[in-house]
Amino acid sequence: MTDLTAPVPAAPVASSYAESRRPPSFVGRLYVYGSLFLVAAIVLIPLVTTALGGFKTLGELRVNPFGLPSEWQWSNYTDILFSARYWQMLTNSFIIATLTTVLTVAVAAMAAFSLAHLRFFGAGFLMNYFLIGLMFPIATAILPLFIRIRDLGLLDSYMGVVLPQVAFGLGMAILLFRNFFRNVPRELFDAALVDGSGYISFFWYITLPLSRPILATVAIVAFVNSWNNYIMPLIMLNSQDKYPWPLGIMVYQGEFSTDWQLVLAFITLTILPTIIVFFAAQKHIVAGLTAGAVKG
């Protein structure tokens, strides 16, 4: 006869938990630290080389591209910083990137909320339609985009660059938002519904305040992608007073030679804002990317 009071063995679960908490062996730590060192070197070496190259002369850059400068050329950076062209391009980049970020976050959040909480015919097809945009780089559609923007009368304007960037950023943004919104507890919506709240009130007053990590993640991704975009402003803009900073590199490219030390100094100065923004919002970005990755 079976004894119903006998304790249920829980050894496998406790054993697996203890094994997961056990510190790694020496070989394991060596592998982890070696991998981290390799990834850090791949990221940092190009950045440091670019920054140091901006302090060299063109001749020294050609014979000693990776070493320290023999004589620090601070004028390479100060000449760029005190030029009106640099600040004008920086302002243009800031305007284009801000408009792109605001529109991407607003449109993607509303679309993802509908796809996550509403059941309607064609929802799956609509989601797949948005995701198709992730399969094609922006360069493959540059000719139809140019014709459409020309027909709309938006050539040589900020919106002529912003709207295509928003369209190509919606796929990834909706995917991130949808996965996050689907993990919002259903009980919150039921409680809001009992209190007389509708979908719009639930989205504005409950979902958005709880979604700060994913909002920060999508905003940073959209801002950086727009900040570094080269081909779209090159095709859509004609006036130099509307050029963003990626097109500013062309200023230092002559017909027969290029001032590479000034190009490197210019690149270093222009990527600084995105690095500062990334480190300022690093906690929210990691939280947003890992939200919903583990389901208990």
PDB file of C-alpha atoms in Angstrom:
ATOM      1  CA  MET A   1       0.000   0.000   0.000  1.00  0.00           C
ATOM      2  CA  THR A   2       1.353   3.394  -0.953  1.00  0.00           C
ATOM      3  CA  ASP A   3       2.175   5.823   1.833  1.00  0.00           C
ATOM      4  CA  LEU A   4       0.503   9.129   0.851  1.00  0.00           C
ATOM      5  CA  THR A   5       2.412  11.042   3.544  1.00  0.00           C
ATOM      6  CA  ALA A   6       5.807  10.202   2.048  1.00  0.00           C
ATOM      7  CA  PRO A   7       7.679  13.381   0.998  1.00  0.00           C
ATOM      8  CA  VAL A   8       7.939  14.064  -2.708  1.00  0.00           C
ATOM      9  CA  PRO A   9      11.582  14.020  -3.813  1.00  0.00           C
ATOM     10  CA  ALA A  10      12.678  17.415  -5.098  1.00  0.00           C
ATOM     11  CA  ALA A  11      16.313  16.543  -5.600  1.00  0.00           C
ATOM     12  CA  PRO A  12      16.519  17.129  -9.410  1.00  0.00           C
ATOM     13  CA  VAL A  13      15.219  20.716  -9.185  1.00  0.00           C
ATOM     14  CA  ALA A  14      17.416  21.583  -6.198  1.00  0.00           C
ATOM     15  CA  SER A  15      20.392  19.920  -7.834  1.00  0.00           C
ATOM     16  CA  SER A  16      19.992  21.815 -11.121  1.00  0.00           C
ATOM     17  CA  TYR A  17      19.588  25.127  -9.247  1.00  0.00           C
ATOM     18  CA  ALA A  18      22.719  24.444  -7.178  1.00  0.00           C
ATOM     19  CA  GLU A  19      24.661  23.578 -10.345  1.00  0.00           C
ATOM     20  CA  SER A  20      23.532  26.806 -12.007  1.00  0.00           C
ATOM     21  CA  ARG A  21      24.757  28.797  -8.960  1.00  0.00           C
ATOM     22  CA  ARG A  22      28.104  27.008  -8.790  1.00  0.00           C
ATOM     23  CA  PRO A  23      31.048  29.288  -9.765  1.00  0.00           C
ATOM     24  CA  PRO A  24      32.653  28.375 -13.109  1.00  0.00           C
ATOM     25  CA  SER A  25      35.921  26.495 -13.223  1.00  0.00           C
ATOM     26  CA  PHE A  26      39.250  28.097 -14.097  1.00  0.00           C
ATOM     27  CA  VAL A  27      38.890  27.074 -17.751  1.00  0.00           C
ATOM     28  CA  GLY A  28      35.371  28.483 -17.820  1.00  0.00           C
ATOM     29  CA  ARG A  29      36.480  31.823 -16.351  1.00  0.00           C
ATOM     30  CA  LEU A  30      39.398  31.937 -18.795  1.00  0.00           C
ATOM     31  CA  TYR A  31      37.006  31.355 -21.706  1.00  0.00           C
ATOM     32  CA  VAL A  32      34.575  34.062 -20.482  1.00  0.00           C
ATOM     33  CA  TYR A  33      37.273  36.678 -19.863  1.00  0.00           C
ATOM     34  CA  GLY A  34      39.004  35.846 -23.145  1.00  0.00           C
ATOM     35  CA  SER A  35      35.749  36.266 -25.092  1.00  0.00           C
ATOM     36  CA  LEU A  36      34.963  39.568 -23.351  1.00  0.00           C
ATOM     37  CA  PHE A  37      38.493  40.849 -24.023  1.00  0.00           C
ATOM     38  CA  LEU A  38      38.224  39.907 -27.715  1.00  0.00           C
ATOM     39  CA  VAL A  39      34.834  41.636 -28.150  1.00  0.00           C
ATOM     40  CA  ALA A  40      36.063  44.731 -26.278  1.00  0.00           C
ATOM     41  CA  ALA A  41      39.175  44.890 -28.498  1.00  0.00           C
ATOM     42  CA  ILE A  42      37.066  44.623 -31.678  1.00  0.00           C
ATOM     43  CA  VAL A  43      34.938  47.564 -30.507  1.00  0.00           C
ATOM     44  CA  LEU A  44      37.559  49.792 -28.881  1.00  0.00           C
ATOM     45  CA  ILE A  45      40.546  49.520 -31.244  1.00  0.00           C
ATOM     46  CA  PRO A  46      38.784  51.200 -34.223  1.00  0.00           C
ATOM     47  CA  LEU A  47      37.395  53.944 -31.943  1.00  0.00           C
ATOM     48  CA  VAL A  48      40.761  54.700 -30.311  1.00  0.00           C
ATOM     49  CA  THR A  49      42.576  54.542 -33.669  1.00  0.00           C
ATOM     50  CA  THR A  50      40.085  57.006 -35.157  1.00  0.00           C
ATOM     51  CA  ALA A  51      40.401  59.421 -32.231  1.00  0.00           C
ATOM     52  CA  LEU A  52      44.232  59.290 -32.265  1.00  0.00           C
ATOM     53  CA  GLY A  53      44.331  59.671 -36.050  1.00  0.00           C
ATOM     54  CA  GLY A  54      42.644  63.044 -35.681  1.00  0.00           C
ATOM     55  CA  PHE A  55      45.669  64.314 -33.727  1.00  0.00           C
ATOM     56  CA  LYS A  56      48.216  63.460 -36.462  1.00  0.00           C
ATOM     57  CA  THR A  57      49.408  65.053 -39.655  1.00  0.00           C
ATOM     58  CA  LEU A  58      48.525  63.388 -42.947  1.00  0.00           C
ATOM     59  CA  GLY A  59      52.118  62.158 -43.447  1.00  0.00           C
ATOM     60  CA  GLU A  60      52.344  60.648 -39.966  1.00  0.00           C
ATOM     61  CA  LEU A  61      48.917  59.033 -40.383  1.00  0.00           C
ATOM     62  CA  ARG A  62      50.213  57.179 -43.459  1.00  0.00           C
ATOM     63  CA  VAL A  63      53.426  55.870 -41.861  1.00  0.00           C
ATOM     64  CA  ASN A  64      52.091  55.333 -38.302  1.00  0.00           C
ATOM     65  CA  PRO A  65      48.326  54.774 -38.402  1.00  0.00           C
ATOM     66  CA  PHE A  66      47.983  52.882 -35.075  1.00  0.00           C
ATOM     67  CA  GLY A  67      50.617  54.463 -32.791  1.00  0.00           C
ATOM     68  CA  LEU A  68      50.538  57.568 -30.637  1.00  0.00           C
ATOM     69  CA  PRO A  69      51.152  60.893 -32.420  1.00  0.00           C
ATOM     70  CA  SER A  70      54.719  62.191 -32.242  1.00  0.00           C
ATOM     71  CA  GLU A  71      53.303  65.727 -32.049  1.00  0.00           C
ATOM     72  CA  TRP A  72      49.688  66.263 -31.044  1.00  0.00           C
ATOM     73  CA  GLN A  73      47.852  68.367 -33.663  1.00  0.00           C
ATOM     74  CA  TRP A  74      45.106  69.929 -31.522  1.00  0.00           C
ATOM     75  CA  SER A  75      44.275  72.316 -34.372  1.00  0.00           C
ATOM     76  CA  ASN A  76      42.623  69.468 -36.311  1.00  0.00           C
ATOM     77  CA  TYR A  77      39.883  69.350 -33.683  1.00  0.00           C
ATOM     78  CA  THR A  78      39.703  73.049 -32.785  1.00  0.00           C
ATOM     79  CA  ASP A  79      39.407  74.132 -36.438  1.00  0.00           C
ATOM     80  CA  ILE A  80      36.378  71.866 -36.830  1.00  0.00           C
ATOM     81  CA  LEU A  81      34.814  72.864 -33.516  1.00  0.00           C
ATOM     82  CA  PHE A  82      35.081  76.602 -34.266  1.00  0.00           C
ATOM     83  CA  SER A  83      33.718  76.311 -37.827  1.00  0.00           C
ATOM     84  CA  ALA A  84      30.094  77.331 -38.468  1.00  0.00           C
ATOM     85  CA  ARG A  85      29.639  74.462 -40.957  1.00  0.00           C
ATOM     86  CA  TYR A  86      30.169  71.812 -38.265  1.00  0.00           C
ATOM     87  CA  TRP A  87      27.498  73.259 -35.931  1.00  0.00           C
ATOM     88  CA  GLN A  88      25.077  73.745 -38.812  1.00  0.00           C
ATOM     89  CA  MET A  89      25.439  70.092 -39.836  1.00  0.00           C
ATOM     90  CA  LEU A  90      25.124  69.008 -36.227  1.00  0.00           C
ATOM     91  CA  THR A  91      21.881  70.999 -35.899  1.00  0.00           C
ATOM     92  CA  ASN A  92      20.523  69.467 -39.112  1.00  0.00           C
ATOM     93  CA  SER A  93      21.371  65.965 -37.855  1.00  0.00           C
ATOM     94  CA  PHE A  94      19.705  66.697 -34.525  1.00  0.00           C
ATOM     95  CA  ILE A  95      16.495  67.950 -36.199  1.00  0.00           C
ATOM     96  CA  ILE A  96      16.277  64.966 -38.575  1.00  0.00           C
ATOM     97  CA  ALA A  97      17.101  62.409 -35.872  1.00  0.00           C
ATOM     98  CA  THR A  98      14.636  63.934 -33.370  1.00  0.00           C
ATOM     99  CA  LEU A  99      11.754  63.994 -35.870  1.00  0.00           C
ATOM    100  CA  THR A 100      12.545  60.422 -36.937  1.00  0.00           C
ATOM    101  CA  THR A 101      12.651  59.222 -33.321  1.00  0.00           C
ATOM    102  CA  VAL A 102       9.394  60.920 -32.272  1.00  0.00           C
ATOM    103  CA  LEU A 103       7.437  59.642 -35.289  1.00  0.00           C
ATOM    104  CA  THR A 104       8.883  56.122 -35.074  1.00  0.00           C
ATOM    105  CA  VAL A 105       8.107  55.755 -31.366  1.00  0.00           C
ATOM    106  CA  ALA A 106       4.599  57.226 -31.648  1.00  0.00           C
ATOM    107  CA  VAL A 107       3.465  55.235 -34.707  1.00  0.00           C
ATOM    108  CA  ALA A 108       5.148  51.975 -33.691  1.00  0.00           C
ATOM    109  CA  ALA A 109       3.783  52.081 -30.115  1.00  0.00           C
ATOM    110  CA  MET A 110       0.179  52.555 -31.272  1.00  0.00           C
ATOM    111  CA  ALA A 111       0.466  49.903 -33.991  1.00  0.00           C
ATOM    112  CA  ALA A 112       2.124  47.392 -31.651  1.00  0.00           C
ATOM    113  CA  PHE A 113      -0.515  47.964 -28.954  1.00  0.00           C
ATOM    114  CA  SER A 114      -3.269  47.178 -31.472  1.00  0.00           C
ATOM    115  CA  LEU A 115      -1.464  44.056 -32.689  1.00  0.00           C
ATOM    116  CA  ALA A 116      -0.805  42.866 -29.123  1.00  0.00           C
ATOM    117  CA  HIS A 117      -4.231  43.400 -27.531  1.00  0.00           C
ATOM    118  CA  LEU A 118      -6.830  43.522 -30.329  1.00  0.00           C
ATOM    119  CA  ARG A 119      -8.087  40.540 -32.320  1.00  0.00           C
ATOM    120  CA  PHE A 120      -9.131  41.419 -35.882  1.00  0.00           C
ATOM    121  CA  PHE A 121      -9.047  39.841 -39.314  1.00  0.00           C
ATOM    122  CA  GLY A 122      -5.634  40.122 -40.980  1.00  0.00           C
ATOM    123  CA  ALA A 123      -3.658  40.940 -37.809  1.00  0.00           C
ATOM    124  CA  GLY A 124      -1.095  38.235 -38.541  1.00  0.00           C
ATOM    125  CA  PHE A 125      -0.764  39.290 -42.172  1.00  0.00           C
ATOM    126  CA  LEU A 126      -0.319  42.930 -41.117  1.00  0.00           C
ATOM    127  CA  MET A 127       2.410  41.983 -38.625  1.00  0.00           C
ATOM    128  CA  ASN A 128       4.241  39.942 -41.262  1.00  0.00           C
ATOM    129  CA  TYR A 129       3.918  42.860 -43.699  1.00  0.00           C
ATOM    130  CA  PHE A 130       5.735  45.110 -41.227  1.00  0.00           C
ATOM    131  CA  LEU A 131       8.410  42.466 -40.638  1.00  0.00           C
ATOM    132  CA  ILE A 132       9.127  42.139 -44.373  1.00  0.00           C
ATOM    133  CA  GLY A 133      10.788  45.542 -44.150  1.00  0.00           C
ATOM    134  CA  LEU A 134      13.527  44.004 -41.986  1.00  0.00           C
ATOM    135  CA  MET A 135      14.651  41.824 -44.920  1.00  0.00           C
ATOM    136  CA  PHE A 136      15.534  44.665 -47.304  1.00  0.00           C
ATOM    137  CA  PRO A 137      18.224  47.319 -46.848  1.00  0.00           C
ATOM    138  CA  ILE A 138      17.239  50.894 -47.541  1.00  0.00           C
ATOM    139  CA  ALA A 139      19.496  51.036 -50.619  1.00  0.00           C
ATOM    140  CA  THR A 140      17.361  48.492 -52.503  1.00  0.00           C
ATOM    141  CA  ALA A 141      14.344  50.826 -52.483  1.00  0.00           C
ATOM    142  CA  ILE A 142      16.142  54.109 -53.029  1.00  0.00           C
ATOM    143  CA  LEU A 143      14.850  54.687 -56.592  1.00  0.00           C
ATOM    144  CA  PRO A 144      11.089  54.182 -55.848  1.00  0.00           C
ATOM    145  CA  LEU A 145      11.540  56.225 -52.662  1.00  0.00           C
ATOM    146  CA  PHE A 146      13.133  59.070 -54.605  1.00  0.00           C
ATOM    147  CA  ILE A 147      10.250  59.081 -57.138  1.00  0.00           C
ATOM    148  CA  ARG A 148       7.617  59.022 -54.360  1.00  0.00           C
ATOM    149  CA  ILE A 149       9.293  61.799 -52.366  1.00  0.00           C
ATOM    150  CA  ARG A 150       9.629  63.873 -55.562  1.00  0.00           C
ATOM    151  CA  ASP A 151       5.916  63.392 -56.345  1.00  0.00           C
ATOM    152  CA  LEU A 152       5.046  64.543 -52.822  1.00  0.00           C
ATOM    153  CA  GLY A 153       7.145  67.679 -53.274  1.00  0.00           C
ATOM    154  CA  LEU A 154       9.397  66.821 -50.323  1.00  0.00           C
ATOM    155  CA  LEU A 155      12.751  66.735 -52.122  1.00  0.00           C
ATOM    156  CA  ASP A 156      15.444  68.867 -50.431  1.00  0.00           C
ATOM    157  CA  SER A 157      13.460  69.032 -47.167  1.00  0.00           C
ATOM    158  CA  TYR A 158      13.872  67.477 -43.742  1.00  0.00           C
ATOM    159  CA  MET A 159      10.640  65.477 -44.075  1.00  0.00           C
ATOM    160  CA  GLY A 160      11.898  63.965 -47.332  1.00  0.00           C
ATOM    161  CA  VAL A 161      14.600  62.245 -45.257  1.00  0.00           C
ATOM    162  CA  VAL A 162      12.539  61.657 -42.107  1.00  0.00           C
ATOM    163  CA  LEU A 163       9.549  59.826 -43.625  1.00  0.00           C
ATOM    164  CA  PRO A 164      11.562  57.046 -45.398  1.00  0.00           C
ATOM    165  CA  GLN A 165      13.676  56.558 -42.263  1.00  0.00           C
ATOM    166  CA  VAL A 166      10.507  56.162 -40.174  1.00  0.00           C
ATOM    167  CA  ALA A 167       9.049  53.684 -42.669  1.00  0.00           C
ATOM    168  CA  PHE A 168      12.170  51.493 -42.569  1.00  0.00           C
ATOM    169  CA  GLY A 169      12.427  51.715 -38.761  1.00  0.00           C
ATOM    170  CA  LEU A 170       8.844  50.644 -38.063  1.00  0.00           C
ATOM    171  CA  GLY A 171       9.470  46.894 -38.542  1.00  0.00           C
ATOM    172  CA  MET A 172      11.998  46.506 -35.729  1.00  0.00           C
ATOM    173  CA  ALA A 173      10.214  49.039 -33.489  1.00  0.00           C
ATOM    174  CA  ILE A 174       6.823  47.294 -33.781  1.00  0.00           C
ATOM    175  CA  LEU A 175       8.434  43.905 -33.126  1.00  0.00           C
ATOM    176  CA  LEU A 176      10.072  45.164 -29.897  1.00  0.00           C
ATOM    177  CA  PHE A 177       6.954  47.009 -28.708  1.00  0.00           C
ATOM    178  CA  ARG A 178       4.619  44.082 -29.474  1.00  0.00           C
ATOM    179  CA  ASN A 179       6.695  41.568 -27.511  1.00  0.00           C
ATOM    180  CA  PHE A 180       6.816  43.940 -24.528  1.00  0.00           C
ATOM    181  CA  PHE A 181       3.097  44.834 -24.592  1.00  0.00           C
ATOM    182  CA  ARG A 182       2.073  41.171 -24.731  1.00  0.00           C
ATOM    183  CA  ASN A 183       3.761  40.636 -21.358  1.00  0.00           C
ATOM    184  CA  VAL A 184       1.684  43.318 -19.626  1.00  0.00           C
ATOM    185  CA  PRO A 185      -0.578  41.381 -17.198  1.00  0.00           C
ATOM    186  CA  ARG A 186      -4.083  40.814 -18.514  1.00  0.00           C
ATOM    187  CA  GLU A 187      -5.444  41.525 -15.028  1.00  0.00           C
ATOM    188  CA  LEU A 188      -4.460  45.191 -15.397  1.00  0.00           C
ATOM    189  CA  PHE A 189      -6.638  45.548 -18.488  1.00  0.00           C
ATOM    190  CA  ASP A 190      -9.550  43.726 -16.823  1.00  0.00           C
ATOM    191  CA  ALA A 191      -9.316  46.036 -13.792  1.00  0.00           C
ATOM    192  CA  ALA A 192      -9.163  49.113 -16.032  1.00  0.00           C
ATOM    193  CA  LEU A 193     -12.158  47.855 -18.008  1.00  0.00           C
ATOM    194  CA  VAL A 194     -14.171  47.443 -14.791  1.00  0.00           C
ATOM    195  CA  ASP A 195     -13.307  51.035 -13.850  1.00  0.00           C
ATOM    196  CA  GLY A 196     -14.735  52.264 -17.148  1.00  0.00           C
ATOM    197  CA  SER A 197     -11.455  52.656 -19.037  1.00  0.00           C
ATOM    198  CA  GLY A 198     -11.234  51.959 -22.766  1.00  0.00           C
ATOM    199  CA  TYR A 199      -8.372  50.851 -24.983  1.00  0.00           C
ATOM    200  CA  ILE A 200      -7.087  54.394 -25.520  1.00  0.00           C
ATOM    201  CA  SER A 201      -7.107  55.219 -21.792  1.00  0.00           C
ATOM    202  CA  PHE A 202      -5.447  51.874 -20.973  1.00  0.00           C
ATOM    203  CA  PHE A 203      -2.758  52.553 -23.583  1.00  0.00           C
ATOM    204  CA  TRP A 204      -2.077  56.135 -22.475  1.00  0.00           C
ATOM    205  CA  TYR A 205      -2.397  55.930 -18.688  1.00  0.00           C
ATOM    206  CA  ILE A 206      -1.258  52.360 -17.903  1.00  0.00           C
ATOM    207  CA  THR A 207       0.711  50.772 -20.755  1.00  0.00           C
ATOM    208  CA  LEU A 208       2.973  53.700 -21.661  1.00  0.00           C
ATOM    209  CA  PRO A 209       4.072  54.512 -18.057  1.00  0.00           C
ATOM    210  CA  LEU A 210       4.988  50.825 -17.598  1.00  0.00           C
ATOM    211  CA  SER A 211       6.930  50.768 -20.894  1.00  0.00           C
ATOM    212  CA  ARG A 212       9.752  53.206 -20.197  1.00  0.00           C
ATOM    213  CA  PRO A 213      12.538  50.610 -20.836  1.00  0.00           C
ATOM    214  CA  ILE A 214      11.237  49.631 -24.271  1.00  0.00           C
ATOM    215  CA  LEU A 215      10.442  53.271 -25.120  1.00  0.00           C
ATOM    216  CA  ALA A 216      14.055  54.194 -24.344  1.00  0.00           C
ATOM    217  CA  THR A 217      15.353  51.233 -26.351  1.00  0.00           C
ATOM    218  CA  VAL A 218      13.346  52.004 -29.479  1.00  0.00           C
ATOM    219  CA  ALA A 219      14.120  55.723 -29.202  1.00  0.00           C
ATOM    220  CA  ILE A 220      17.874  55.138 -28.954  1.00  0.00           C
ATOM    221  CA  VAL A 221      17.903  52.660 -31.855  1.00  0.00           C
ATOM    222  CA  ALA A 222      15.890  55.030 -34.072  1.00  0.00           C
ATOM    223  CA  PHE A 223      18.027  58.036 -33.095  1.00  0.00           C
ATOM    224  CA  VAL A 224      21.356  56.293 -33.762  1.00  0.00           C
ATOM    225  CA  ASN A 225      20.177  54.812 -37.082  1.00  0.00           C
ATOM    226  CA  SER A 226      19.046  58.244 -38.257  1.00  0.00           C
ATOM    227  CA  TRP A 227      22.187  59.948 -36.934  1.00  0.00           C
ATOM    228  CA  ASN A 228      24.459  57.606 -38.914  1.00  0.00           C
ATOM    229  CA  ASN A 229      22.346  57.379 -42.081  1.00  0.00           C
ATOM    230  CA  TYR A 230      24.360  58.454 -45.113  1.00  0.00           C
ATOM    231  CA  ILE A 231      22.579  57.350 -48.261  1.00  0.00           C
ATOM    232  CA  MET A 232      19.127  58.844 -47.595  1.00  0.00           C
ATOM    233  CA  PRO A 233      20.314  62.472 -47.055  1.00  0.00           C
ATOM    234  CA  LEU A 234      22.703  62.054 -50.001  1.00  0.00           C
ATOM    235  CA  ILE A 235      19.826  61.217 -52.346  1.00  0.00           C
ATOM    236  CA  MET A 236      17.068  63.457 -50.941  1.00  0.00           C
ATOM    237  CA  LEU A 237      18.956  66.674 -50.103  1.00  0.00           C
ATOM    238  CA  ASN A 238      20.512  69.105 -52.564  1.00  0.00           C
ATOM    239  CA  SER A 239      21.190  72.231 -50.479  1.00  0.00           C
ATOM    240  CA  GLN A 240      24.400  72.161 -48.473  1.00  0.00           C
ATOM    241  CA  ASP A 241      22.804  74.194 -45.665  1.00  0.00           C
ATOM    242  CA  LYS A 242      20.534  71.176 -44.972  1.00  0.00           C
ATOM    243  CA  TYR A 243      23.262  68.530 -45.016  1.00  0.00           C
ATOM    244  CA  PRO A 244      23.557  66.398 -41.846  1.00  0.00           C
ATOM    245  CA  TRP A 245      26.957  65.453 -40.476  1.00  0.00           C
ATOM    246  CA  PRO A 246      27.542  62.213 -42.536  1.00  0.00           C
ATOM    247  CA  LEU A 247      27.658  64.356 -45.675  1.00  0.00           C
ATOM    248  CA  GLY A 248      30.126  66.717 -43.993  1.00  0.00           C
ATOM    249  CA  ILE A 249      32.906  64.220 -44.611  1.00  0.00           C
ATOM    250  CA  MET A 250      32.713  65.074 -48.313  1.00  0.00           C
ATOM    251  CA  VAL A 251      34.023  68.568 -47.492  1.00  0.00           C
ATOM    252  CA  TYR A 252      37.476  67.117 -46.760  1.00  0.00           C
ATOM    253  CA  GLN A 253      37.590  64.992 -49.928  1.00  0.00           C
ATOM    254  CA  GLY A 254      39.337  66.768 -52.771  1.00  0.00           C
ATOM    255  CA  GLU A 255      39.635  65.785 -56.418  1.00  0.00           C
ATOM    256  CA  PHE A 256      43.138  64.384 -56.049  1.00  0.00           C
ATOM    257  CA  SER A 257      43.629  63.920 -52.298  1.00  0.00           C
ATOM    258  CA  THR A 258      41.744  63.589 -49.015  1.00  0.00           C
ATOM    259  CA  ASP A 259      42.635  65.132 -45.659  1.00  0.00           C
ATOM    260  CA  TRP A 260      42.197  61.872 -43.745  1.00  0.00           C
ATOM    261  CA  GLN A 261      43.363  63.367 -40.441  1.00  0.00           C
ATOM    262  CA  LEU A 262      40.504  65.923 -40.622  1.00  0.00           C
ATOM    263  CA  VAL A 263      38.054  63.190 -41.650  1.00  0.00           C
ATOM    264  CA  LEU A 264      39.009  61.142 -38.567  1.00  0.00           C
ATOM    265  CA  ALA A 265      38.747  64.199 -36.290  1.00  0.00           C
ATOM    266  CA  PHE A 266      35.340  65.032 -37.774  1.00  0.00           C
ATOM    267  CA  ILE A 267      34.099  61.450 -37.269  1.00  0.00           C
ATOM    268  CA  THR A 268      35.320  61.436 -33.653  1.00  0.00           C
ATOM    269  CA  LEU A 269      33.473  64.661 -32.839  1.00  0.00           C
ATOM    270  CA  THR A 270      30.245  63.564 -34.492  1.00  0.00           C
ATOM    271  CA  ILE A 271      29.962  60.138 -32.862  1.00  0.00           C
ATOM    272  CA  LEU A 272      30.498  61.562 -29.368  1.00  0.00           C
ATOM    273  CA  PRO A 273      26.798  62.578 -28.869  1.00  0.00           C
ATOM    274  CA  THR A 274      25.537  59.070 -29.701  1.00  0.00           C
ATOM    275  CA  ILE A 275      28.079  57.469 -27.343  1.00  0.00           C
ATOM    276  CA  ILE A 276      27.022  59.826 -24.522  1.00  0.00           C
ATOM    277  CA  VAL A 277      23.324  59.128 -25.139  1.00  0.00           C
ATOM    278  CA  PHE A 278      23.967  55.372 -25.218  1.00  0.00           C
ATOM    279  CA  PHE A 279      25.786  55.314 -21.880  1.00  0.00           C
ATOM    280  CA  ALA A 280      23.154  57.622 -20.323  1.00  0.00           C
ATOM    281  CA  ALA A 281      20.331  55.244 -21.332  1.00  0.00           C
ATOM    282  CA  GLN A 282      22.308  51.983 -21.142  1.00  0.00           C
ATOM    283  CA  LYS A 283      20.254  50.575 -18.241  1.00  0.00           C
ATOM    284  CA  HIS A 284      16.938  51.154 -20.037  1.00  0.00           C
ATOM    285  CA  ILE A 285      18.279  49.753 -23.330  1.00  0.00           C
ATOM    286  CA  VAL A 286      19.398  46.459 -21.750  1.00  0.00           C
ATOM    287  CA  ALA A 287      16.122  46.177 -19.805  1.00  0.00           C
ATOM    288  CA  GLY A 288      14.092  46.811 -22.957  1.00  0.00           C
ATOM    289  CA  LEU A 289      15.977  44.316 -25.118  1.00  0.00           C
ATOM    290  CA  THR A 290      15.784  41.548 -22.505  1.00  0.00           C
ATOM    291  CA  ALA A 291      12.129  42.172 -21.546  1.00  0.00           C
ATOM    292  CA  GLY A 292      10.078  39.107 -22.411  1.00  0.00           C
ATOM    293  CA  ALA A 293      13.156  37.070 -23.298  1.00  0.00           C
ATOM    294  CA  VAL A 294      12.555  34.703 -20.320  1.00  0.00           C
ATOM    295  CA  LYS A 295       9.063  33.529 -19.505  1.00  0.00           C
ATOM    296  CA  GLY A 296       8.459  31.831 -16.180  1.00  0.00           C
TER     297      GLY A 296
END
